[in-house]
Amino acid sequence: MREVLICFLLIFLFSCNHIETGDSLGKSEKEYILRLKLLDENEKIYKFYSEYKVKVAGNFFTDKRIAKYWIDERNKENDHIVFAFYKDIKLIDTVYNAGATYTPYMLITKTDGTTFKVSVNGKKAEVKSFFEDALNMWRQYR
């Protein structure tokens, strides 16, 4: 319960975060994502969203994959780093109205049956654009 309240508080406090393009991310931010092994040298980030700050959380898609990470600054055991290459994605479901305490998300189902969520918040049109662009990339590269 405590974790849910902390997540809600973080989302509420940092709801001013916005969807960025890969071009608007700084060099140090891209290098950080590269160190997390969520990006190859020549891979291009198309859209990126962080629920908090880039060093802690990120949701994005590239020309090769869809990815999400959450880095717990106090306990590395709670880190959550996950991605799927487009060829390994079986299904993408979009949830625009996730309830009062949750942000909209895409539920990524991999061909091995595992799932993960990519959360994105912002203006409705921006969220829709993020989801549609990610779906189009998946359709193009799978």
PDB file of C-alpha atoms in Angstrom:
ATOM      1  CA  MET A   1       0.000   0.000   0.000  1.00  0.00           C
ATOM      2  CA  ARG A   2       2.858   2.341   0.872  1.00  0.00           C
ATOM      3  CA  GLU A   3       4.413   1.832  -2.577  1.00  0.00           C
ATOM      4  CA  VAL A   4       1.124   2.687  -4.275  1.00  0.00           C
ATOM      5  CA  LEU A   5       0.829   5.901  -2.263  1.00  0.00           C
ATOM      6  CA  ILE A   6       4.415   6.867  -3.062  1.00  0.00           C
ATOM      7  CA  CYS A   7       3.842   6.227  -6.775  1.00  0.00           C
ATOM      8  CA  PHE A   8       0.644   8.261  -6.694  1.00  0.00           C
ATOM      9  CA  LEU A   9       2.401  11.115  -4.925  1.00  0.00           C
ATOM     10  CA  LEU A  10       5.270  11.097  -7.423  1.00  0.00           C
ATOM     11  CA  ILE A  11       2.902  11.071 -10.372  1.00  0.00           C
ATOM     12  CA  PHE A  12       0.861  13.873  -8.845  1.00  0.00           C
ATOM     13  CA  LEU A  13       3.873  16.021  -7.974  1.00  0.00           C
ATOM     14  CA  PHE A  14       5.565  15.584 -11.304  1.00  0.00           C
ATOM     15  CA  SER A  15       2.541  15.616 -13.587  1.00  0.00           C
ATOM     16  CA  CYS A  16       4.105  18.548 -15.421  1.00  0.00           C
ATOM     17  CA  ASN A  17       6.469  16.103 -17.161  1.00  0.00           C
ATOM     18  CA  HIS A  18       5.912  15.972 -20.869  1.00  0.00           C
ATOM     19  CA  ILE A  19       6.504  13.703 -23.824  1.00  0.00           C
ATOM     20  CA  GLU A  20       9.793  14.440 -25.526  1.00  0.00           C
ATOM     21  CA  THR A  21      11.316  13.482 -28.834  1.00  0.00           C
ATOM     22  CA  GLY A  22      14.664  11.760 -29.004  1.00  0.00           C
ATOM     23  CA  ASP A  23      16.103  14.984 -30.405  1.00  0.00           C
ATOM     24  CA  SER A  24      15.078  16.929 -27.298  1.00  0.00           C
ATOM     25  CA  LEU A  25      16.845  14.511 -24.925  1.00  0.00           C
ATOM     26  CA  GLY A  26      20.317  15.622 -23.923  1.00  0.00           C
ATOM     27  CA  LYS A  27      23.512  13.745 -24.729  1.00  0.00           C
ATOM     28  CA  SER A  28      24.010  12.718 -21.081  1.00  0.00           C
ATOM     29  CA  GLU A  29      20.442  11.371 -20.911  1.00  0.00           C
ATOM     30  CA  LYS A  30      20.963   9.262 -24.044  1.00  0.00           C
ATOM     31  CA  GLU A  31      24.297   7.992 -22.691  1.00  0.00           C
ATOM     32  CA  TYR A  32      22.546   7.000 -19.460  1.00  0.00           C
ATOM     33  CA  ILE A  33      19.925   4.995 -21.384  1.00  0.00           C
ATOM     34  CA  LEU A  34      22.766   3.430 -23.384  1.00  0.00           C
ATOM     35  CA  ARG A  35      24.454   2.349 -20.110  1.00  0.00           C
ATOM     36  CA  LEU A  36      21.178   0.713 -19.041  1.00  0.00           C
ATOM     37  CA  LYS A  37      21.541  -1.444 -22.185  1.00  0.00           C
ATOM     38  CA  LEU A  38      18.233  -0.148 -23.542  1.00  0.00           C
ATOM     39  CA  LEU A  39      19.774   1.533 -26.553  1.00  0.00           C
ATOM     40  CA  ASP A  40      22.369   0.649 -29.181  1.00  0.00           C
ATOM     41  CA  GLU A  41      24.867   3.198 -30.514  1.00  0.00           C
ATOM     42  CA  ASN A  42      22.999   3.751 -33.786  1.00  0.00           C
ATOM     43  CA  GLU A  43      19.471   3.376 -32.391  1.00  0.00           C
ATOM     44  CA  LYS A  44      17.127   6.377 -32.577  1.00  0.00           C
ATOM     45  CA  ILE A  45      14.689   7.286 -29.798  1.00  0.00           C
ATOM     46  CA  TYR A  46      11.475   8.636 -31.325  1.00  0.00           C
ATOM     47  CA  LYS A  47       9.452   9.542 -28.240  1.00  0.00           C
ATOM     48  CA  PHE A  48      10.273   9.475 -24.536  1.00  0.00           C
ATOM     49  CA  TYR A  49       8.313  10.053 -21.337  1.00  0.00           C
ATOM     50  CA  SER A  50       9.492  10.040 -17.722  1.00  0.00           C
ATOM     51  CA  GLU A  51       7.149   9.928 -14.741  1.00  0.00           C
ATOM     52  CA  TYR A  52       9.806  11.512 -12.555  1.00  0.00           C
ATOM     53  CA  LYS A  53      13.329  12.283 -13.791  1.00  0.00           C
ATOM     54  CA  VAL A  54      15.295  10.592 -16.557  1.00  0.00           C
ATOM     55  CA  LYS A  55      17.799   9.005 -14.150  1.00  0.00           C
ATOM     56  CA  VAL A  56      14.925   7.253 -12.361  1.00  0.00           C
ATOM     57  CA  ALA A  57      12.203   6.473 -14.892  1.00  0.00           C
ATOM     58  CA  GLY A  58      11.686   6.298 -18.620  1.00  0.00           C
ATOM     59  CA  ASN A  59       9.210   4.978 -21.164  1.00  0.00           C
ATOM     60  CA  PHE A  60      10.134   5.187 -24.825  1.00  0.00           C
ATOM     61  CA  PHE A  61      10.228   3.643 -28.262  1.00  0.00           C
ATOM     62  CA  THR A  62      12.931   3.556 -30.895  1.00  0.00           C
ATOM     63  CA  ASP A  63      13.413   2.241 -34.399  1.00  0.00           C
ATOM     64  CA  LYS A  64      14.114  -1.198 -32.830  1.00  0.00           C
ATOM     65  CA  ARG A  65      12.215  -1.577 -29.557  1.00  0.00           C
ATOM     66  CA  ILE A  66       9.788  -0.390 -26.901  1.00  0.00           C
ATOM     67  CA  ALA A  67      11.284  -0.009 -23.420  1.00  0.00           C
ATOM     68  CA  LYS A  68      10.627   0.995 -19.826  1.00  0.00           C
ATOM     69  CA  TYR A  69      12.823   1.438 -16.793  1.00  0.00           C
ATOM     70  CA  TRP A  70      12.445   2.372 -13.151  1.00  0.00           C
ATOM     71  CA  ILE A  71      15.627   2.769 -11.129  1.00  0.00           C
ATOM     72  CA  ASP A  72      15.255   2.715  -7.344  1.00  0.00           C
ATOM     73  CA  GLU A  73      17.907   5.091  -6.057  1.00  0.00           C
ATOM     74  CA  ARG A  74      17.927   3.433  -2.620  1.00  0.00           C
ATOM     75  CA  ASN A  75      17.624  -0.263  -3.449  1.00  0.00           C
ATOM     76  CA  LYS A  76      18.939  -1.737  -6.712  1.00  0.00           C
ATOM     77  CA  GLU A  77      16.909  -4.902  -6.089  1.00  0.00           C
ATOM     78  CA  ASN A  78      13.800  -2.884  -6.948  1.00  0.00           C
ATOM     79  CA  ASP A  79      15.133  -1.728 -10.326  1.00  0.00           C
ATOM     80  CA  HIS A  80      12.864  -2.652 -13.216  1.00  0.00           C
ATOM     81  CA  ILE A  81      14.387  -2.562 -16.702  1.00  0.00           C
ATOM     82  CA  VAL A  82      12.451  -4.197 -19.515  1.00  0.00           C
ATOM     83  CA  PHE A  83      12.151  -3.956 -23.283  1.00  0.00           C
ATOM     84  CA  ALA A  84      10.959  -5.831 -26.334  1.00  0.00           C
ATOM     85  CA  PHE A  85      12.273  -5.721 -29.866  1.00  0.00           C
ATOM     86  CA  TYR A  86       9.426  -5.227 -32.334  1.00  0.00           C
ATOM     87  CA  LYS A  87       9.871  -8.731 -33.771  1.00  0.00           C
ATOM     88  CA  ASP A  88       9.326 -10.146 -30.257  1.00  0.00           C
ATOM     89  CA  ILE A  89       6.045  -8.310 -29.601  1.00  0.00           C
ATOM     90  CA  LYS A  90       2.867 -10.317 -30.052  1.00  0.00           C
ATOM     91  CA  LEU A  91       0.330  -7.640 -29.060  1.00  0.00           C
ATOM     92  CA  ILE A  92       0.099  -4.027 -27.935  1.00  0.00           C
ATOM     93  CA  ASP A  93      -3.021  -2.916 -26.058  1.00  0.00           C
ATOM     94  CA  THR A  94      -3.565   0.765 -25.327  1.00  0.00           C
ATOM     95  CA  VAL A  95      -5.352   1.957 -22.190  1.00  0.00           C
ATOM     96  CA  TYR A  96      -6.242   5.641 -22.281  1.00  0.00           C
ATOM     97  CA  ASN A  97      -8.483   5.755 -19.194  1.00  0.00           C
ATOM     98  CA  ALA A  98      -6.565   3.851 -16.542  1.00  0.00           C
ATOM     99  CA  GLY A  99      -8.423   5.286 -13.569  1.00  0.00           C
ATOM    100  CA  ALA A 100      -7.849   8.267 -11.319  1.00  0.00           C
ATOM    101  CA  THR A 101      -4.491   7.156  -9.921  1.00  0.00           C
ATOM    102  CA  TYR A 102      -2.870   5.682 -13.026  1.00  0.00           C
ATOM    103  CA  THR A 103      -1.464   7.169 -16.191  1.00  0.00           C
ATOM    104  CA  PRO A 104      -2.453   5.927 -19.651  1.00  0.00           C
ATOM    105  CA  TYR A 105      -0.316   3.002 -20.764  1.00  0.00           C
ATOM    106  CA  MET A 106       0.433   0.479 -23.476  1.00  0.00           C
ATOM    107  CA  LEU A 107       0.406  -3.143 -22.369  1.00  0.00           C
ATOM    108  CA  ILE A 108       3.148  -4.902 -24.315  1.00  0.00           C
ATOM    109  CA  THR A 109       2.729  -8.671 -24.695  1.00  0.00           C
ATOM    110  CA  LYS A 110       5.831 -10.468 -25.905  1.00  0.00           C
ATOM    111  CA  THR A 111       5.802 -13.682 -27.929  1.00  0.00           C
ATOM    112  CA  ASP A 112       7.005 -15.562 -24.822  1.00  0.00           C
ATOM    113  CA  GLY A 113       3.828 -14.469 -22.976  1.00  0.00           C
ATOM    114  CA  THR A 114       5.452 -11.944 -20.631  1.00  0.00           C
ATOM    115  CA  THR A 115       4.004  -8.449 -20.379  1.00  0.00           C
ATOM    116  CA  PHE A 116       5.026  -4.986 -19.290  1.00  0.00           C
ATOM    117  CA  LYS A 117       3.476  -1.527 -19.273  1.00  0.00           C
ATOM    118  CA  VAL A 118       4.788   1.609 -20.937  1.00  0.00           C
ATOM    119  CA  SER A 119       3.181   4.579 -19.172  1.00  0.00           C
ATOM    120  CA  VAL A 120       2.708   7.970 -20.807  1.00  0.00           C
ATOM    121  CA  ASN A 121       0.962  11.035 -19.432  1.00  0.00           C
ATOM    122  CA  GLY A 122       0.182  14.418 -20.911  1.00  0.00           C
ATOM    123  CA  LYS A 123      -2.438  16.064 -23.038  1.00  0.00           C
ATOM    124  CA  LYS A 124      -4.811  13.576 -24.611  1.00  0.00           C
ATOM    125  CA  ALA A 125      -3.637  14.378 -28.152  1.00  0.00           C
ATOM    126  CA  GLU A 126       0.022  13.908 -27.146  1.00  0.00           C
ATOM    127  CA  VAL A 127      -0.662  10.560 -25.492  1.00  0.00           C
ATOM    128  CA  LYS A 128      -2.639   9.439 -28.537  1.00  0.00           C
ATOM    129  CA  SER A 129       0.222  10.491 -30.813  1.00  0.00           C
ATOM    130  CA  PHE A 130       2.768   8.587 -28.673  1.00  0.00           C
ATOM    131  CA  PHE A 131       0.641   5.425 -28.755  1.00  0.00           C
ATOM    132  CA  GLU A 132      -0.180   5.637 -32.471  1.00  0.00           C
ATOM    133  CA  ASP A 133       3.430   6.326 -33.444  1.00  0.00           C
ATOM    134  CA  ALA A 134       4.635   3.377 -31.345  1.00  0.00           C
ATOM    135  CA  LEU A 135       2.002   1.110 -32.904  1.00  0.00           C
ATOM    136  CA  ASN A 136       3.028   2.236 -36.387  1.00  0.00           C
ATOM    137  CA  MET A 137       6.699   1.494 -35.644  1.00  0.00           C
ATOM    138  CA  TRP A 138       5.759  -1.973 -34.387  1.00  0.00           C
ATOM    139  CA  ARG A 139       3.699  -2.676 -37.499  1.00  0.00           C
ATOM    140  CA  GLN A 140       6.512  -1.434 -39.716  1.00  0.00           C
ATOM    141  CA  TYR A 141       9.361  -3.416 -38.129  1.00  0.00           C
ATOM    142  CA  ARG A 142       7.829  -6.625 -36.805  1.00  0.00           C
TER     143      ARG A 142
END
